[in-house]
Short mmCIF file of C-alpha atoms and ligand atoms in Angstrom, two decimals:
data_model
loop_
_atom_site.label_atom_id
_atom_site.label_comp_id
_atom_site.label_asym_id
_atom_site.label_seq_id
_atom_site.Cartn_x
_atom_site.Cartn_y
_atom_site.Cartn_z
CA UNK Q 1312 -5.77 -16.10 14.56
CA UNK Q 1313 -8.00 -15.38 11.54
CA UNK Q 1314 -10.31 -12.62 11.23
CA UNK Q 1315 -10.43 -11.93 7.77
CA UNK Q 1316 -13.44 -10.17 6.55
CA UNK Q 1317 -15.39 -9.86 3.11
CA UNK Q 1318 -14.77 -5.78 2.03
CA UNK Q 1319 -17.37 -3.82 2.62
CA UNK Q 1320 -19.19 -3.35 -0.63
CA UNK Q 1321 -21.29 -0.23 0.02
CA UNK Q 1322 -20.29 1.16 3.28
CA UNK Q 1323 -20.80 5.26 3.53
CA UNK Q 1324 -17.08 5.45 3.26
CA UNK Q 1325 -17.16 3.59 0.22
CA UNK Q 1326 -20.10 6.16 -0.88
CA UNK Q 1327 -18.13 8.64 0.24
CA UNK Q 1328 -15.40 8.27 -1.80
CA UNK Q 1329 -17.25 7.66 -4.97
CA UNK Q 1330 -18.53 10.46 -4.74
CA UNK Q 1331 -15.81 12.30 -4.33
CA UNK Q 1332 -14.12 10.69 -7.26
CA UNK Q 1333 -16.95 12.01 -9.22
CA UNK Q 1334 -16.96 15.41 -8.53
CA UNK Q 1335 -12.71 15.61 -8.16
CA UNK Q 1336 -12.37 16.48 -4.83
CA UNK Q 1337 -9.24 17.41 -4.14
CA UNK Q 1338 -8.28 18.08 -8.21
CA UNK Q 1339 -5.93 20.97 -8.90
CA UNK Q 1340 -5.42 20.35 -12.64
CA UNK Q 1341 -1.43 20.70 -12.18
CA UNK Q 1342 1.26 18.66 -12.17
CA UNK Q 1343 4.17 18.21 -9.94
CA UNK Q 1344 7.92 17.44 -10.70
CA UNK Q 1345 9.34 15.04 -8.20
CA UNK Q 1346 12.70 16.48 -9.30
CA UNK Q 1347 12.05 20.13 -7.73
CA UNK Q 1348 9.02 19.88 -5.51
CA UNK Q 1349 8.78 18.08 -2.31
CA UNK Q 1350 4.70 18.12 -1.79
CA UNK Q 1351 2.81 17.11 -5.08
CA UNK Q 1352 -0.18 19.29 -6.02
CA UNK Q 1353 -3.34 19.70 -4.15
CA UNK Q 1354 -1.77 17.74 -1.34
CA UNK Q 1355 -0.79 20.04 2.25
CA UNK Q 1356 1.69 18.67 5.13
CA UNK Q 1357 0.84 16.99 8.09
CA UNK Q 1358 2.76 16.08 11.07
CA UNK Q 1359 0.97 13.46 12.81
CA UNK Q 1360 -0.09 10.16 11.07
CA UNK Q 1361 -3.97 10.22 10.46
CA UNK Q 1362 -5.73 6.46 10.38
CA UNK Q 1363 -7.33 5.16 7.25
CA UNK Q 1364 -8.59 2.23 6.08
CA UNK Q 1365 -12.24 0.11 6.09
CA UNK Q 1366 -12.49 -0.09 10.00
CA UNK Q 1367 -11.58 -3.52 10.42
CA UNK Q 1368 -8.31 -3.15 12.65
CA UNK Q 1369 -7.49 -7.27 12.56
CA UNK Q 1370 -5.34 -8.32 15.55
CA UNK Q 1371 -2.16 -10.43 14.20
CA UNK Q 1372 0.45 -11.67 16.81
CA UNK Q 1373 3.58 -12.34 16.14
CA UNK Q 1374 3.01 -15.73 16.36
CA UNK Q 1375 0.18 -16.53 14.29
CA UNK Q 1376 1.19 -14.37 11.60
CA UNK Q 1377 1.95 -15.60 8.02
CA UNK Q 1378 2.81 -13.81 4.74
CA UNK Q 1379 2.23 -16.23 1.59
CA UNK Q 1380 3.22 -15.35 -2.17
CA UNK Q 1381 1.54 -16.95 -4.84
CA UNK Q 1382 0.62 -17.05 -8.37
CA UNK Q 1383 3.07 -16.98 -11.71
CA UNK Q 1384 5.88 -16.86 -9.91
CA UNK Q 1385 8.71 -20.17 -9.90
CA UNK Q 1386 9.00 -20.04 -5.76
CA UNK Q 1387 5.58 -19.69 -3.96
CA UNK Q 1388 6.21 -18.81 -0.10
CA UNK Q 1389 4.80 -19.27 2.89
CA UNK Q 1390 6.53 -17.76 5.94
CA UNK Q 1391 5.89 -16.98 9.41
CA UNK Q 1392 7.18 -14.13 11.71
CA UNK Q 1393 10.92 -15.90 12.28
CA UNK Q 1394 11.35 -16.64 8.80
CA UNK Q 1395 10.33 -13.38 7.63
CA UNK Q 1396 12.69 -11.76 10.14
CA UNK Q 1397 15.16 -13.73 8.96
CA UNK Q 1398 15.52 -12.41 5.12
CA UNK Q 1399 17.88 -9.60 4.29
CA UNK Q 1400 16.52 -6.58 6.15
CA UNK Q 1401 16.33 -3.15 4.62
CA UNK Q 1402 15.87 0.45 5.69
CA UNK Q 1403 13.93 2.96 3.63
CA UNK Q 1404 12.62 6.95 4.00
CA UNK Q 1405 10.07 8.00 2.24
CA UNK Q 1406 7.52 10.42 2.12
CA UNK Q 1407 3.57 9.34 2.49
CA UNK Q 1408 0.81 11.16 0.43
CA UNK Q 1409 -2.44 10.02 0.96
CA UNK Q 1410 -4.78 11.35 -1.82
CA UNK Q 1411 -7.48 12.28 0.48
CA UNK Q 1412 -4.43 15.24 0.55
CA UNK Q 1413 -2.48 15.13 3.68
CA UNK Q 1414 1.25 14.17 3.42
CA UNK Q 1415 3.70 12.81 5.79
CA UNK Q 1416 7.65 13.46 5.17
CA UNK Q 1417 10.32 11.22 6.65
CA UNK Q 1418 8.76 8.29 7.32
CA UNK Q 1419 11.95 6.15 8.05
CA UNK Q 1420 10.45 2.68 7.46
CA UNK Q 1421 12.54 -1.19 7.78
CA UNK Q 1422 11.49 -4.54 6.65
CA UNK Q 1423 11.99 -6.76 3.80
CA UNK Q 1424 12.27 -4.71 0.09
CA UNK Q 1425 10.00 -5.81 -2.55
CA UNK Q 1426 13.68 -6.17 -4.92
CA UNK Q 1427 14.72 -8.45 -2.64
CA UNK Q 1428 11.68 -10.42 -2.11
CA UNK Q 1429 11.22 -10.54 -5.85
CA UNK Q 1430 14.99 -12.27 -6.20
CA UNK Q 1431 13.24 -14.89 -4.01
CA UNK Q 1432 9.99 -15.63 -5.48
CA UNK Q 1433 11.19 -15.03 -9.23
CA UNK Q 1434 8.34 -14.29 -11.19
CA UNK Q 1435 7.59 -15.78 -14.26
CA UNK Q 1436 8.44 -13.72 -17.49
CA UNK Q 1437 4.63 -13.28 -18.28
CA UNK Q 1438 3.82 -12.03 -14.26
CA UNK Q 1439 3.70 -8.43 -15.25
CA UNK Q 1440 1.26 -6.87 -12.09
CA UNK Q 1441 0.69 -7.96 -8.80
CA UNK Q 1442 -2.30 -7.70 -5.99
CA UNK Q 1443 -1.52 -7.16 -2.45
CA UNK Q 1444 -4.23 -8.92 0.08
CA UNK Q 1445 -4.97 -7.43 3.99
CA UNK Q 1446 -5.88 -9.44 6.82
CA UNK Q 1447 -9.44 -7.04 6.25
CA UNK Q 1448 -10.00 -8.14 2.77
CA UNK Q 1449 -8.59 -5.38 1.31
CA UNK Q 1450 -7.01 -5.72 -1.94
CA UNK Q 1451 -4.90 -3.32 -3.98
CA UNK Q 1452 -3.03 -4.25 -7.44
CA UNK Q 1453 -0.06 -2.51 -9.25
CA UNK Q 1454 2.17 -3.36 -12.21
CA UNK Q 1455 5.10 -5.61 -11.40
CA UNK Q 1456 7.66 -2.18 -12.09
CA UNK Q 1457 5.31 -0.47 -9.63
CA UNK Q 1458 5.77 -3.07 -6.93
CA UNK Q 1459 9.63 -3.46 -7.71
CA UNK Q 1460 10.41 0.53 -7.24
CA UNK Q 1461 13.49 0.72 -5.06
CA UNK Q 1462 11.76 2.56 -2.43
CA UNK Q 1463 8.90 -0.52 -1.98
CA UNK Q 1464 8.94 -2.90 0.82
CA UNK Q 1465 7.38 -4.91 3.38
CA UNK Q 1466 7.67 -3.05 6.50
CA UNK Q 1467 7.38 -4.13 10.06
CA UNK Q 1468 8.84 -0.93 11.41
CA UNK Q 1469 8.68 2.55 11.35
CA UNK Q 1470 11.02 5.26 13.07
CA UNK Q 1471 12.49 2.70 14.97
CA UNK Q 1472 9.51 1.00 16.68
CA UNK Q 1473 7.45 -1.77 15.40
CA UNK Q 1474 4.21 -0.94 12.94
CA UNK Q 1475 1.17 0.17 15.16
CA UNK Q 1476 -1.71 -2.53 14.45
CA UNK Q 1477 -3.67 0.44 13.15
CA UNK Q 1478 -0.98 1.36 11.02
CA UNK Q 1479 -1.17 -2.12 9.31
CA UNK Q 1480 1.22 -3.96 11.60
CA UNK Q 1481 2.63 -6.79 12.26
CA UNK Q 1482 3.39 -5.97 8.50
CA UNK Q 1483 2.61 -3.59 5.67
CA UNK Q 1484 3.45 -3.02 2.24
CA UNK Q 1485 4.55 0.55 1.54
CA UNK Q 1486 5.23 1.84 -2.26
CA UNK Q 1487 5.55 5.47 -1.46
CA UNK Q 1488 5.70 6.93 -5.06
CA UNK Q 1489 2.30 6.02 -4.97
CA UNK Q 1490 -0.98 7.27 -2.89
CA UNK Q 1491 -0.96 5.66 -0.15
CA UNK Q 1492 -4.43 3.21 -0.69
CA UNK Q 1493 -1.71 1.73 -2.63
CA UNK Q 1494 0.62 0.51 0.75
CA UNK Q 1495 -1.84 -2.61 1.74
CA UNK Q 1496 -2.00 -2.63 5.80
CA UNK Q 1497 -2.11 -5.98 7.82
CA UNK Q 1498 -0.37 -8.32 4.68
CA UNK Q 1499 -1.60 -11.28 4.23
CA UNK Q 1500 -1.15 -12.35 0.57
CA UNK Q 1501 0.95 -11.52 -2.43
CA UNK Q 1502 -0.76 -12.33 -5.54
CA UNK Q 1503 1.65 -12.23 -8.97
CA UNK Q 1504 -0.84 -12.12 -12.08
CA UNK Q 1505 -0.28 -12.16 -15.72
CA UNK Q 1506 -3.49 -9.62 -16.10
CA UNK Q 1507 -4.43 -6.60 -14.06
CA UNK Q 1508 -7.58 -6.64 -11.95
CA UNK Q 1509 -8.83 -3.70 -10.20
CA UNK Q 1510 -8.40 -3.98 -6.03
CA UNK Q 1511 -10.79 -2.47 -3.29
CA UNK Q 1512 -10.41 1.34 -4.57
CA UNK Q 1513 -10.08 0.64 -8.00
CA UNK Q 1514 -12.98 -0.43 -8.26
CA UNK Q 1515 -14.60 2.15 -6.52
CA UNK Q 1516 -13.76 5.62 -8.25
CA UNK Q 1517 -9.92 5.58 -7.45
CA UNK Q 1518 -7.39 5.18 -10.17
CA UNK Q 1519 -5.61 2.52 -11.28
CA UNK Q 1520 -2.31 3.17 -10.78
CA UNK Q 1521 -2.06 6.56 -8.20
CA UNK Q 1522 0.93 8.63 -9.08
CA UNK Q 1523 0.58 11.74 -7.02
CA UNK Q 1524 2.75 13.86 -9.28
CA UNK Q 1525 0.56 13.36 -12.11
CA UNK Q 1526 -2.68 13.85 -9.69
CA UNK Q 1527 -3.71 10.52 -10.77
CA UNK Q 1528 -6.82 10.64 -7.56
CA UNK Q 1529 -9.71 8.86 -10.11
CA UNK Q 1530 -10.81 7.01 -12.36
CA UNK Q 1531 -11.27 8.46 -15.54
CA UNK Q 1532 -14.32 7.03 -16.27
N1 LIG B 798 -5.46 -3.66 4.59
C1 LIG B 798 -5.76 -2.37 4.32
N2 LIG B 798 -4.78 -1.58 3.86
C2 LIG B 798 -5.03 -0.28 3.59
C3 LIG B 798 -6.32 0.26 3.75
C4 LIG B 798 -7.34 -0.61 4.25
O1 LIG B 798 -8.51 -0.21 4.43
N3 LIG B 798 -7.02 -1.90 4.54
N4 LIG B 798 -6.54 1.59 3.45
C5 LIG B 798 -5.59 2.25 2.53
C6 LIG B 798 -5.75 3.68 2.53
S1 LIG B 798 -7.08 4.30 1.67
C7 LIG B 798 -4.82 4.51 3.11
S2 LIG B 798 -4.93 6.19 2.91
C8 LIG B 798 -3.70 3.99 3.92
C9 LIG B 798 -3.72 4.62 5.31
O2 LIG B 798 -2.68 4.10 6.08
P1 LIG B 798 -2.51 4.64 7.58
O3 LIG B 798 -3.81 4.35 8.30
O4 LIG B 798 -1.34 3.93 8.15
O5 LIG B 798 -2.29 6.12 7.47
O6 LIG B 798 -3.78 2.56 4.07
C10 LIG B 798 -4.15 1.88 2.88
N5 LIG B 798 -3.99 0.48 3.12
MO1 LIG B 799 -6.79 6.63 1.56
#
């Protein structure tokens, strides 16, 4: 079933948020070293798991769900939900933090990792960033390295139990070195591109890439 939807151009979230960007909501000034510090600065610990996104929650079954891959890459993919349980499986735990400033720790996450997807699809030497597509219309782009970080993959599970449909599920991306606007919920598409283009955020106030260590919340412009 398909019930994608055009993003929201200027929804009060959306307003919201650039807004926020603006004045640096959220901003400490300080960096954080991943090395001796568990929470990176300005952020404070939560222990439930808040709900974010556009408010579109799509509803994927099994069934009808499909991942493709596309773009400058030597094997373009198309699979659905057997064929995607079917490739190596992989367990991660990571910790979430969302730069609206709550994080998560232990998140113990399993699905497909982006290494191993990559040794499938095989980009092309000049694919050097990639944009993840929701089921919502959401997009979000990072570099090829940032999409290939050991800790990256395409989850369908999370502490043991399949991904809650508002939690992105049947399956989400999660790259948890980054914010998390960065993990795409409800994945639809994997686009590998030879220039970076801005996704949903990015183009409204957040920053391109989103390291939280660095504090990397906006745009600098
Ligand atoms: N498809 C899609 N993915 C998305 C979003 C969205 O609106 N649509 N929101 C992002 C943002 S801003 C955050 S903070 C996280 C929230 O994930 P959660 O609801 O599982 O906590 O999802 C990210 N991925
Ligand atoms: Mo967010």
């Amino acid at each position: 079933m398909e019930q994608d939807e055009p993003p929201p151009e200027a929804s009060k979230l959306t307003r919201t948020k650039r807004n926020w960007a603006k004045l640096g909501r959220f901003l400490t000034g300080r960096h954080g070293d991943p090395a001796t510090d568990r929470l990176p600065p300005g952020q404070h610990l939560v222990r439930d798991w808040p709900v974010l996104d556009l408010g579109v929650h799509p509803t994927i079954s099994q069934a009808d769900w499909r991942l493709t891959v596309g773009g400058a890459i030597e094997n373009p993919i198309a699979w659905g939900w057997q064929n995607f349980m079917h490739q190596p499986q992989s367990t991660r735990l990571s910790d979430i933090h969302c730069v609206t400033s709550w994080s998560r720790y232990d998140n113990s996450w399993e699905g497909v990792s982006a290494r191993d997807l990559l040794e499938i699809v095989r980009p092309r030497a000049d694919a050097q960033f990639v944009m993840l597509h929701g089921h919502d219309g959401y997009t979000t782009n990072l570099t090829l390295d940032d999409f290939a970080d050991e800790q990256a993959l395409l989850a369908h599970s999370w502490q043991g139990a399949p991904l809650a449909r508002e939690h992105g599920g049947p399956v989400r991306f999660v790259v948890p070195h980054l914010y998390f606007w960065k993990s795409a919920k409800w994945l639809k598409h994997i686009a590998f591109m030879t220039r970076d283009e801005a996704g949903f955020w990015e183009a409204n106030g957040y920053h391109n890439r989103g390291d939280p260590w660095l504090e990397q919340r906006y745009t600098n412009d």
